[in-house]
Amino acid sequence: MLPNIFLVLVFGSREIAQSISVETIETEAFNNLLNVSEISIQNTRSLVHIHKRAFNHLPKLRYLSISNTGIGIFPDLTSIFSLESDFILYICDNLNLHSVPTNAFIGMTSEFTTMNLFNNGFQEIESHAFNGTKIDKLVLKNNKELRVIHEDAFKGAFGPTMLDVSSTALETLPSRGLESVLMLVARSAFTLKRLPPLNGLKSLREAQLTYPSHCCALLSWDSNREGSVITALKNGSSNCVDNSPANPSDVASDDSLTLDGPLASDFVGFTSAEDVFGSMDFYYPELDLCQRRPALQCSPEADAFNPCEDIAGFGFLRVAIWFINILAIVGNLTVLLVLFTSRCKLTVPKFVMCHLAFADLCIGVYLLMIATVDLMTRGHYSQHAIEWQTGVGCGIAGFLSVFGGELSVYTLSTITVERWHTITHALRLERRLGLRHASSIMVVGWVVCLGMALLPLMGVSSYNKVSMCLPMDIETPLSQAYVILLLLFNVGAFLVICGCYLCIYTAVRNPEFPGRAADTKIAKRMAVLIFTDFLCMAPISFFAISAAFKVPLITVTNSKILLVLFYPINSCANPFLYAIFTRAFRKDAYILLSSMGCCESKANLYRMKTYCSENVNRSKSSSGSNKNSKAPRSVVWMSSFPHVTPRPQMQRFNLSV
């Protein structure tokens, strides 16, 4: 039985609003109402169910609104059979609606429809949901739980020409059924990280998106497509006849466009020639080349942090990054393998060297991850940019970069300070750094570096700002302070290293120092160490500090040259300068190889030298030459730089690392 309010709707206000008496709308409640053009059911939270065929045979209906109700099942609209053009449907603010079912709108109208289905509780739009419809505009914005639009949701439908999926939880759009979309709106759609195949958006003329990289992909695709059109036209097309007016505005302002033929009625609802021609290739794809299309408009535009380019940016960097990461990984893995398998006593330099090799290995793995993603997305990175930069992989890469870089700098400083301390206190063995002290120092370093690397994952700056996954986000004062602190840490470490080596060199230049014959080699050695540190830290620190104070002196594109060629210099050079080029490391390496049946003669030679050295030390100890427990200063110095060949008469005192 119909409530009295329905009679008011037929003859008067045509509205059910703020009613607390309506809980259900029965079958054929709106039946055969030949003169009703508008039905509005609003703000009736008590309404929980609309029975099937409640809206039946309403040929004059052109506006239907079902808003802010408590219904939990999508209303049956399949028997309305409206004959009015430009049908407008509002189904919004119904938070208990969870899906749009199959064939939800078939039979509603045969004319073009504007569907406003926003701010509902939709989680899914099912297959063939829009079957049998002609959709002009489809607004799905603010359906915050909407995660899935089925691949075949638009199968059997024509349109939509405008699609709005702003503020939804969609992760992608269907690859089929969007051929007629002229305008795509997806603002604040942060989970929409990947666009559908772009060939499925062939009519697109305007896009308002969330991420700049998506605009890069669309503009690149549109440019390539237009290039193909121009090439095809130059080669000649038998189907194309240039009937375009001299003034393009003549077409744009032609509101009285008419089409003859069997498809004329299908274009009712479009308002311009662009609308018509933008949809003609849906019917006649072979005429697509003949159309003069306006340039695609897309926002937001690419910014300084995310230019429209691949990760590597330059072709030579793509080659260099592979060479550098392989060199860093192989070199540092070799150092770790030899040091971990060595049967010799673990010394402080070896212990610290293990930490340095591990830190530099992290940088190598970071570069390997970047190089791999660059190779996989070459030429179409923009389509995968957000998925990569906001994904777990970029976070891991950024963590490895910051942790490895800071631990490497910290360890280099520790090694340098240890060498300085050893030289300046050469005659006081009780003051030399022991393993216990070295372990405590490295524990502090690990805690500090882990904290620095974890902060961007906790919201202080961010690794997803740029494709290289480095913490370049300085939008908040806290993020800016973090980046500046990080850079000052590196600059301070470099100054400590330079200061220590200056003190060391001053010490060995002392006329009382017994090893002056090796001064030239020592100077060259220190020059190489400081120069590699300078090359690694100075350029990046200079440009990064200026950028941190929001006065960038270099673009992100050009900064990739620094990040690929200069940033990993230490990671590549350290295993060679501090380990592989030293005699102690070569001894351990040959002994390891001899256990595999290789280089046995070399290994035996090193074993013999070690045995003789131990015997000499024992004899010296027993004869009282070391009665004050003070080692010769030259012995301690040469152990700090074991690759420098001592004078022949000092060979027996060489205590290699």
XYZ file of C-alpha atoms in Angstrom:
657
model
C 0.000 0.000 0.000
C 1.445 3.410 -1.020
C 2.078 6.086 1.587
C 0.156 9.315 1.055
C 3.403 11.126 0.373
C 3.628 9.357 -2.977
C 0.376 10.990 -4.067
C 1.906 14.360 -3.291
C 4.838 13.373 -5.513
C 2.569 12.650 -8.490
C 0.596 15.865 -8.349
C 2.871 18.307 -6.557
C 6.323 18.473 -5.037
C 7.724 15.300 -6.616
C 9.932 14.747 -3.565
C 10.314 12.425 -0.615
C 12.533 14.203 1.865
C 13.359 13.844 5.568
C 10.607 11.326 6.068
C 10.774 9.040 9.069
C 7.728 7.001 8.003
C 9.101 5.439 4.819
C 11.096 2.256 5.418
C 10.423 0.448 2.143
C 9.187 1.291 -1.325
C 7.042 -1.513 -2.650
C 6.885 -3.038 -6.126
C 5.226 -0.716 -8.696
C 5.074 2.112 -6.176
C 5.905 4.380 -9.106
C 3.993 2.587 -11.810
C 2.857 3.962 -15.168
C 3.127 7.605 -14.113
C 3.096 9.047 -17.602
C 3.592 12.708 -16.636
C 6.203 12.441 -13.888
C 9.509 13.934 -14.998
C 11.406 14.119 -11.715
C 11.618 11.872 -8.677
C 13.732 12.843 -5.694
C 14.157 10.608 -2.654
C 16.504 12.385 -0.255
C 17.565 12.369 3.392
C 15.397 9.386 4.294
C 17.775 7.354 6.437
C 14.854 5.179 7.528
C 14.449 3.864 3.962
C 16.235 0.506 3.923
C 14.808 -1.303 0.912
C 13.431 -0.545 -2.555
C 11.654 -3.539 -4.069
C 12.139 -4.682 -7.649
C 10.144 -2.828 -10.293
C 9.341 -0.045 -7.836
C 10.045 2.345 -10.723
C 8.000 0.986 -13.608
C 7.131 2.519 -16.979
C 7.994 6.180 -16.475
C 8.401 7.417 -20.067
C 8.694 11.131 -19.170
C 11.172 10.688 -16.353
C 14.381 12.643 -16.921
C 15.666 13.119 -13.364
C 15.935 10.515 -10.603
C 17.691 11.099 -7.291
C 18.089 8.558 -4.501
C 20.340 10.218 -1.946
C 21.250 9.828 1.714
C 19.128 6.784 2.415
C 19.727 3.577 4.330
C 19.215 1.157 1.431
C 21.649 -1.763 1.325
C 20.807 -3.174 -2.120
C 21.242 -1.258 -5.353
C 17.755 -0.123 -6.522
C 16.145 -1.796 -9.516
C 16.103 0.719 -12.386
C 15.623 -1.747 -15.225
C 11.925 -1.115 -15.886
C 11.818 2.688 -16.050
C 11.938 2.791 -19.881
C 12.357 6.557 -20.046
C 12.192 8.147 -23.496
C 13.657 11.482 -22.428
C 17.055 12.609 -23.678
C 19.817 13.672 -21.295
C 18.575 11.509 -18.444
C 20.167 12.488 -15.121
C 20.634 9.942 -12.337
C 21.795 10.748 -8.813
C 22.571 7.880 -6.465
C 24.755 9.356 -3.762
C 25.434 9.392 -0.011
C 24.073 5.868 0.400
C 26.786 4.417 2.592
C 25.197 0.961 2.842
C 25.421 0.322 -0.900
C 28.459 -1.881 -1.507
C 28.339 -2.742 -5.209
C 26.874 -1.894 -8.591
C 25.476 -5.196 -9.902
C 25.460 -6.646 -13.397
C 22.919 -5.036 -15.770
C 22.094 -2.428 -13.128
C 20.918 0.161 -15.673
C 19.690 -1.858 -18.641
C 16.157 -0.729 -19.522
C 16.464 2.548 -17.636
C 16.696 4.626 -20.824
C 17.936 4.280 -24.365
C 19.210 7.869 -24.455
C 22.412 9.408 -23.160
C 22.658 9.492 -19.382
C 24.593 11.468 -16.819
C 25.258 9.172 -13.871
C 26.273 10.722 -10.564
C 27.133 7.790 -8.321
C 29.323 9.518 -5.765
C 29.936 9.269 -2.033
C 28.406 5.836 -1.599
C 29.785 2.750 0.103
C 30.668 1.066 -3.186
C 33.497 -1.438 -3.010
C 33.065 -3.012 -6.434
C 31.475 -2.383 -9.804
C 30.656 -5.747 -11.315
C 31.024 -7.090 -14.834
C 28.517 -5.691 -17.381
C 27.256 -3.227 -14.768
C 26.616 -0.563 -17.429
C 25.418 -2.944 -20.124
C 22.804 -1.444 -22.457
C 23.481 2.197 -21.581
C 24.799 5.314 -23.306
C 26.809 7.224 -20.732
C 27.724 10.855 -21.225
C 29.226 11.504 -17.790
C 29.979 8.990 -15.062
C 30.934 10.436 -11.681
C 32.242 7.918 -9.145
C 34.188 10.330 -6.958
C 34.352 10.067 -3.172
C 33.506 6.371 -3.135
C 36.366 5.903 -0.723
C 35.943 2.123 -0.488
C 35.748 1.549 -4.243
C 38.668 -0.735 -5.079
C 37.576 -2.643 -8.172
C 35.945 -1.783 -11.475
C 35.624 -5.075 -13.332
C 37.389 -5.363 -16.676
C 34.036 -5.861 -18.406
C 32.065 -3.316 -16.380
C 31.524 -1.190 -19.510
C 30.946 -4.080 -21.876
C 27.753 -3.534 -23.844
C 27.749 0.203 -23.078
C 28.602 3.251 -25.151
C 30.714 5.755 -23.263
C 31.383 7.294 -20.889
C 32.816 10.457 -22.416
C 33.735 11.828 -18.983
C 34.866 9.632 -16.096
C 35.565 10.921 -12.584
C 37.156 8.507 -10.101
C 38.609 11.095 -7.722
C 39.108 10.144 -4.066
C 38.559 6.435 -4.584
C 40.657 3.423 -3.587
C 41.021 2.137 -7.145
C 44.421 0.645 -7.955
C 43.822 0.585 -11.703
C 41.142 1.202 -14.308
C 39.657 -1.399 -16.658
C 41.625 -1.919 -19.850
C 38.417 -2.217 -21.885
C 35.469 0.117 -22.312
C 37.233 3.479 -22.009
C 37.708 4.109 -25.729
C 35.202 6.996 -25.713
C 36.547 8.807 -22.657
C 37.372 12.401 -23.586
C 38.014 13.599 -20.045
C 39.450 11.583 -17.165
C 39.434 13.005 -13.642
C 41.326 11.172 -10.915
C 42.356 13.754 -8.343
C 43.394 12.528 -4.885
C 43.291 8.954 -6.178
C 46.503 8.046 -4.383
C 46.133 4.295 -4.828
C 45.717 4.639 -8.598
C 49.399 4.056 -9.267
C 49.149 2.457 -12.691
C 47.137 3.619 -15.676
C 45.368 1.136 -17.950
C 46.898 0.390 -21.382
C 47.019 3.808 -23.003
C 45.731 2.529 -26.342
C 42.440 1.980 -24.544
C 42.205 5.751 -23.957
C 42.544 6.722 -27.597
C 39.890 9.491 -27.449
C 41.323 11.163 -24.345
C 41.720 14.955 -24.622
C 41.941 16.094 -21.017
C 43.166 14.440 -17.844
C 43.215 15.729 -14.280
C 45.262 13.234 -12.319
C 47.033 12.806 -8.996
C 50.610 12.107 -10.052
C 52.777 14.097 -12.500
C 54.392 10.920 -13.833
C 51.037 9.749 -15.199
C 50.845 12.951 -17.214
C 54.352 12.230 -18.491
C 53.175 8.838 -19.707
C 50.031 10.239 -21.333
C 51.793 13.144 -23.036
C 54.561 10.891 -24.326
C 52.017 8.414 -25.658
C 49.984 11.198 -27.272
C 53.097 12.687 -28.856
C 54.145 9.326 -30.276
C 50.623 8.736 -31.558
C 50.490 12.114 -33.269
C 53.877 11.381 -34.792
C 52.501 8.153 -36.209
C 49.493 10.029 -37.615
C 51.708 12.588 -39.322
C 53.853 9.837 -40.793
C 50.787 8.020 -42.069
C 49.409 11.203 -43.614
C 52.725 11.945 -45.294
C 52.752 8.475 -46.750
C 49.264 9.136 -48.091
C 45.962 7.772 -46.915
C 43.269 6.912 -49.394
C 40.616 7.381 -46.734
C 41.610 10.913 -45.727
C 40.218 14.017 -47.381
C 41.111 17.387 -45.883
C 37.759 19.067 -45.440
C 38.796 21.033 -42.389
C 37.842 24.716 -42.307
C 40.484 27.401 -42.599
C 39.645 28.626 -39.125
C 39.528 25.869 -36.488
C 37.244 27.989 -34.331
C 34.541 27.556 -36.950
C 34.219 23.964 -35.843
C 34.560 24.669 -32.146
C 31.778 27.239 -32.240
C 29.424 25.205 -34.370
C 26.655 24.324 -31.989
C 24.283 23.285 -34.752
C 26.313 20.283 -35.854
C 24.106 17.639 -37.435
C 24.906 14.170 -38.654
C 23.033 12.269 -41.289
C 22.823 8.546 -41.581
C 22.031 5.665 -39.305
C 24.256 6.910 -36.458
C 22.802 10.393 -36.208
C 20.601 9.570 -33.245
C 23.498 8.041 -31.359
C 25.195 11.405 -30.876
C 22.422 13.130 -28.971
C 23.889 14.546 -25.786
C 27.187 15.732 -27.198
C 27.641 19.467 -27.214
C 30.475 20.026 -29.662
C 32.112 18.703 -32.763
C 35.014 17.560 -30.627
C 32.656 15.338 -28.642
C 31.344 13.789 -31.822
C 34.655 13.256 -33.515
C 36.190 12.078 -30.270
C 33.711 9.229 -30.287
C 33.525 8.438 -34.001
C 36.605 6.274 -33.857
C 34.682 4.067 -31.447
C 32.552 3.139 -34.453
C 35.045 3.756 -37.260
C 38.575 3.128 -35.943
C 39.922 3.083 -39.499
C 39.162 6.837 -39.751
C 41.226 7.639 -36.642
C 44.178 8.871 -38.715
C 41.983 11.342 -40.594
C 40.962 13.354 -37.539
C 42.690 16.563 -36.514
C 42.951 16.202 -32.760
C 43.664 18.973 -30.268
C 46.682 18.495 -28.033
C 46.124 16.439 -24.912
C 45.844 18.576 -21.769
C 47.044 16.976 -18.552
C 47.631 18.117 -14.995
C 49.583 18.123 -12.751
C 52.627 18.852 -14.871
C 55.992 17.255 -14.183
C 57.891 19.026 -11.413
C 61.575 19.526 -10.729
C 61.791 16.336 -8.675
C 60.029 14.139 -11.219
C 60.981 15.106 -14.773
C 59.590 13.087 -17.649
C 62.540 10.727 -18.085
C 63.853 7.289 -17.203
C 65.616 6.666 -13.900
C 69.125 6.854 -15.360
C 68.295 9.927 -17.399
C 71.307 9.674 -19.695
C 72.357 6.763 -21.870
C 75.961 6.713 -20.657
C 74.764 6.602 -17.031
C 72.798 3.463 -17.824
C 76.074 1.760 -18.771
C 78.129 3.345 -15.990
C 75.737 2.352 -13.214
C 76.081 -1.332 -14.122
C 79.874 -1.156 -14.228
C 80.042 0.676 -10.899
C 77.594 -1.522 -8.986
C 79.238 -4.735 -10.208
C 82.672 -3.400 -9.229
C 81.416 -2.381 -5.783
C 79.603 -5.660 -5.127
C 82.406 -7.936 -6.358
C 85.140 -5.943 -4.606
C 83.418 -5.784 -1.229
C 82.167 -9.374 -1.342
C 85.748 -10.458 -2.020
C 86.979 -8.511 0.995
C 84.296 -9.972 3.260
C 84.900 -13.505 2.005
C 88.651 -13.336 2.566
C 88.431 -11.652 5.967
C 85.746 -14.003 7.291
C 87.615 -17.128 6.162
C 91.032 -15.938 7.320
C 92.632 -18.079 10.027
C 94.830 -15.242 11.189
C 94.149 -13.388 14.387
C 91.410 -10.782 14.100
C 92.957 -7.354 14.521
C 91.273 -3.996 14.973
C 91.974 -2.886 11.378
C 90.534 -6.150 10.015
C 87.503 -5.856 12.266
C 86.768 -2.315 11.152
C 87.486 -3.256 7.539
C 84.660 -5.838 7.678
C 82.224 -3.092 8.624
C 83.520 -0.842 5.858
C 83.152 -3.595 3.264
C 79.600 -4.346 4.413
C 78.635 -0.663 4.262
C 80.053 -0.303 0.763
C 78.327 -3.533 -0.255
C 75.011 -1.915 0.720
C 75.757 0.934 -1.695
C 76.525 -1.601 -4.423
C 73.234 -3.416 -3.815
C 71.395 -0.074 -3.888
C 72.894 0.754 -7.283
C 72.048 -2.742 -8.519
C 68.387 -2.246 -7.560
C 68.267 1.140 -9.295
C 69.976 -0.233 -12.412
C 67.613 -3.220 -12.568
C 64.455 -1.102 -12.310
C 65.860 1.315 -14.891
C 66.504 -1.566 -17.281
C 63.030 -3.054 -16.760
C 61.223 0.272 -17.265
C 63.413 1.746 -19.972
C 61.392 3.964 -22.292
C 58.198 3.742 -20.223
C 59.269 4.521 -16.657
C 56.530 7.130 -16.261
C 53.905 4.387 -16.341
C 55.581 2.625 -13.413
C 57.050 5.599 -11.536
C 54.503 5.839 -8.730
C 54.318 2.089 -8.287
C 58.113 2.033 -7.863
C 58.594 5.193 -5.812
C 55.805 4.440 -3.337
C 56.533 0.728 -3.181
C 58.571 -1.379 -0.784
C 61.448 -1.696 -3.253
C 62.208 2.019 -3.312
C 62.039 2.168 0.472
C 64.547 -0.691 0.771
C 66.820 0.904 -1.825
C 66.724 4.259 -0.045
C 67.395 2.629 3.315
C 70.411 0.757 1.916
C 71.717 3.941 0.336
C 71.552 6.100 3.456
C 72.587 3.354 5.875
C 75.467 2.159 3.698
C 76.636 5.668 2.885
C 76.608 6.918 6.476
C 78.126 3.716 7.905
C 80.868 3.889 5.274
C 81.656 7.502 6.174
C 81.577 6.693 9.887
C 83.837 3.669 9.442
C 86.302 5.586 7.263
C 86.510 8.189 10.008
C 87.055 5.454 12.597
C 89.838 3.852 10.529
C 91.542 7.208 10.040
C 91.294 8.185 13.711
C 92.605 4.735 14.697
C 95.610 5.178 12.412
C 96.283 8.654 13.782
C 95.993 7.370 17.348
C 98.309 4.457 16.607
C 100.978 6.700 15.095
C 100.869 9.388 17.762
C 100.995 6.814 20.572
C 103.366 4.395 18.888
C 105.593 4.012 21.960
C 102.707 3.363 24.361
C 101.142 0.046 23.478
C 98.776 0.202 26.432
C 97.001 3.117 24.751
C 96.438 1.368 21.440
C 92.844 0.701 20.439
C 91.678 -2.810 21.329
C 88.907 -4.954 19.875
C 86.636 -4.214 22.813
C 86.898 -0.481 22.252
C 86.531 -0.898 18.484
C 83.385 -2.977 18.989
C 81.843 -0.298 21.197
C 82.664 2.392 18.643
C 81.102 0.404 15.804
C 77.970 -0.377 17.843
C 77.462 3.356 18.294
C 78.014 3.832 14.559
C 75.464 1.180 13.648
C 72.843 2.682 15.958
C 73.385 6.196 14.593
C 73.376 5.093 10.943
C 70.339 2.843 11.384
C 68.495 5.749 12.964
C 69.409 8.044 10.091
C 68.251 5.490 7.528
C 64.992 4.700 9.324
C 63.796 8.281 9.790
C 62.555 8.716 6.166
C 60.559 5.504 6.570
C 58.929 7.048 9.645
C 57.826 10.260 7.937
C 60.871 12.486 8.419
C 61.665 13.357 4.800
C 60.878 10.580 2.314
C 62.523 8.133 -0.068
C 59.692 8.337 -2.630
C 60.276 11.939 -3.684
C 62.568 11.048 -6.599
C 63.179 8.003 -8.772
C 66.655 7.443 -7.254
C 64.992 6.850 -3.858
C 67.074 9.345 -1.895
C 65.747 11.566 0.932
C 65.203 14.776 -1.036
C 61.927 15.809 0.590
C 62.461 19.115 2.444
C 58.877 20.388 2.480
C 58.593 20.449 6.273
C 61.068 22.109 8.676
C 61.753 18.732 10.301
C 62.545 17.122 6.941
C 64.777 20.033 5.992
C 66.632 19.802 9.316
C 67.115 16.063 8.798
C 68.627 16.488 5.326
C 70.913 19.308 6.500
C 72.046 17.219 9.496
C 72.778 14.297 7.185
C 74.912 16.458 4.926
C 76.750 18.129 7.809
C 77.548 14.676 9.192
C 79.276 13.820 5.919
C 81.115 17.134 5.710
C 82.257 16.801 9.322
C 83.529 13.276 8.689
C 85.497 14.463 5.666
C 87.109 17.242 7.707
C 88.046 14.735 10.422
C 89.651 12.454 7.823
C 91.609 15.323 6.271
C 92.721 16.575 9.693
C 93.926 13.157 10.827
C 95.880 12.515 7.655
C 97.447 15.962 7.913
C 98.596 15.145 11.444
C 99.912 11.780 10.300
C 101.871 13.311 7.459
C 103.283 15.966 9.765
C 104.416 13.218 12.124
C 106.212 11.192 9.480
C 107.932 14.331 8.180
C 109.520 14.706 11.606
C 113.328 14.212 11.269
C 113.263 11.959 14.335
C 110.850 9.556 12.652
C 112.914 6.486 11.576
C 110.999 5.776 8.352
C 111.565 8.959 6.334
C 112.763 7.008 3.316
C 109.148 5.985 2.692
C 107.807 9.550 2.938
C 107.111 9.896 -0.769
C 105.115 6.678 -0.975
C 103.260 7.536 2.200
C 102.367 10.969 0.852
C 101.095 9.467 -2.371
C 99.089 6.927 -0.403
C 97.399 9.592 1.708
C 96.839 11.801 -1.320
C 94.923 9.003 -3.028
C 92.803 8.355 0.060
C 91.929 12.017 0.581
C 91.347 12.610 -3.130
C 88.843 9.739 -3.388
C 87.033 10.998 -0.294
C 86.977 14.506 -1.743
C 85.620 13.319 -5.102
C 82.893 11.358 -3.365
C 81.772 13.918 -0.813
C 82.552 17.426 -2.056
C 80.392 17.729 -5.212
C 77.368 16.023 -3.710
C 77.630 17.886 -0.400
C 77.967 21.262 -2.111
C 74.936 20.903 -4.367
C 72.898 19.016 -1.775
C 73.404 21.641 0.931
C 72.346 24.406 -1.445
C 69.250 22.396 -2.369
C 68.519 21.706 1.300
C 68.336 25.458 1.864
C 65.933 25.636 -1.108
C 68.457 27.280 -3.417
C 69.060 24.452 -5.912
C 72.032 24.954 -8.215
C 71.484 21.806 -10.240
C 68.491 19.942 -11.641
C 67.487 16.438 -10.594
C 68.401 15.239 -14.083
C 71.954 16.560 -13.817
C 72.254 15.457 -10.198
C 71.997 11.867 -11.412
C 75.475 12.292 -12.893
C 76.783 13.041 -9.400
C 74.775 10.241 -7.815
C 75.981 7.608 -10.286
C 79.561 8.715 -10.987
C 80.660 10.389 -7.722
C 78.461 9.093 -4.890
C 79.696 5.453 -5.144
C 83.401 6.298 -5.667
C 84.308 5.306 -2.117
C 82.287 2.101 -2.347
C 84.303 1.066 -5.395
C 87.689 2.360 -4.224
C 87.630 1.394 -0.534
C 87.966 -2.393 -0.963
C 91.038 -1.835 -3.124
C 92.689 1.021 -1.211
C 92.089 -0.370 2.263
C 92.252 -4.125 1.641
C 92.923 -5.718 -1.745
C 96.084 -3.672 -2.453
C 97.645 -4.514 0.956
C 100.117 -7.342 1.583
C 98.149 -8.673 4.563
C 95.031 -9.108 2.429
C 97.002 -10.783 -0.366
C 98.425 -13.208 2.158
C 94.943 -14.147 3.416
C 93.659 -14.398 -0.158
C 96.463 -16.733 -1.282
C 96.001 -18.923 1.780
C 92.277 -19.153 1.027
C 92.969 -20.049 -2.610
C 95.500 -22.685 -1.565
C 92.767 -24.462 0.379
C 91.018 -24.822 -2.979
C 94.133 -26.156 -4.692
C 95.217 -22.859 -6.298
C 98.305 -20.662 -5.824
C 99.873 -23.055 -3.303
C 103.441 -21.819 -3.903
C 102.467 -18.220 -3.155
C 100.588 -19.304 -0.041
C 103.596 -21.307 1.214
C 105.822 -18.272 0.670
C 103.535 -16.098 2.800
C 103.344 -18.816 5.472
C 107.143 -18.955 5.611
C 107.424 -15.186 5.995
C 104.854 -15.238 8.773
C 106.658 -18.079 10.557
C 110.015 -16.309 10.352
C 108.506 -13.071 11.591
C 106.973 -14.824 14.601
C 110.301 -16.479 15.466
C 112.117 -13.155 15.264
C 109.559 -11.566 17.569
C 109.903 -14.410 20.080
C 113.680 -14.153 20.100
C 113.534 -10.409 20.532
C 111.107 -10.797 23.389
C 113.261 -13.392 25.164
C 116.456 -11.343 24.747
C 114.872 -8.355 26.429
C 114.862 -6.083 23.440
C 111.303 -5.252 24.242
C 111.741 -5.091 27.987
C 109.783 -1.858 28.311
C 106.896 -3.239 26.198
C 107.423 -0.491 23.664
C 107.286 -1.290 19.973
C 109.542 0.513 17.519
C 107.673 3.453 16.062
C 108.501 2.396 12.523
C 106.878 -0.992 13.114
C 103.590 0.579 14.178
C 103.638 3.078 11.303
C 104.223 0.438 8.646
C 101.392 -1.680 10.043
C 99.079 1.253 9.413
C 100.111 1.448 5.760
C 101.032 -2.189 5.006
C 101.221 -1.739 1.237
C 104.246 0.593 1.546
C 107.466 -1.393 1.124
C 109.813 -0.725 4.049
C 113.552 -0.475 3.841
C 115.354 -3.875 3.737
C 116.822 -3.566 7.204
C 113.304 -2.993 8.620
C 111.618 -5.913 6.866
C 111.671 -8.150 9.907
C 109.617 -5.607 11.905
C 106.760 -5.375 9.411
C 103.496 -6.112 11.212
C 100.921 -6.112 8.418
C 97.228 -5.618 9.044
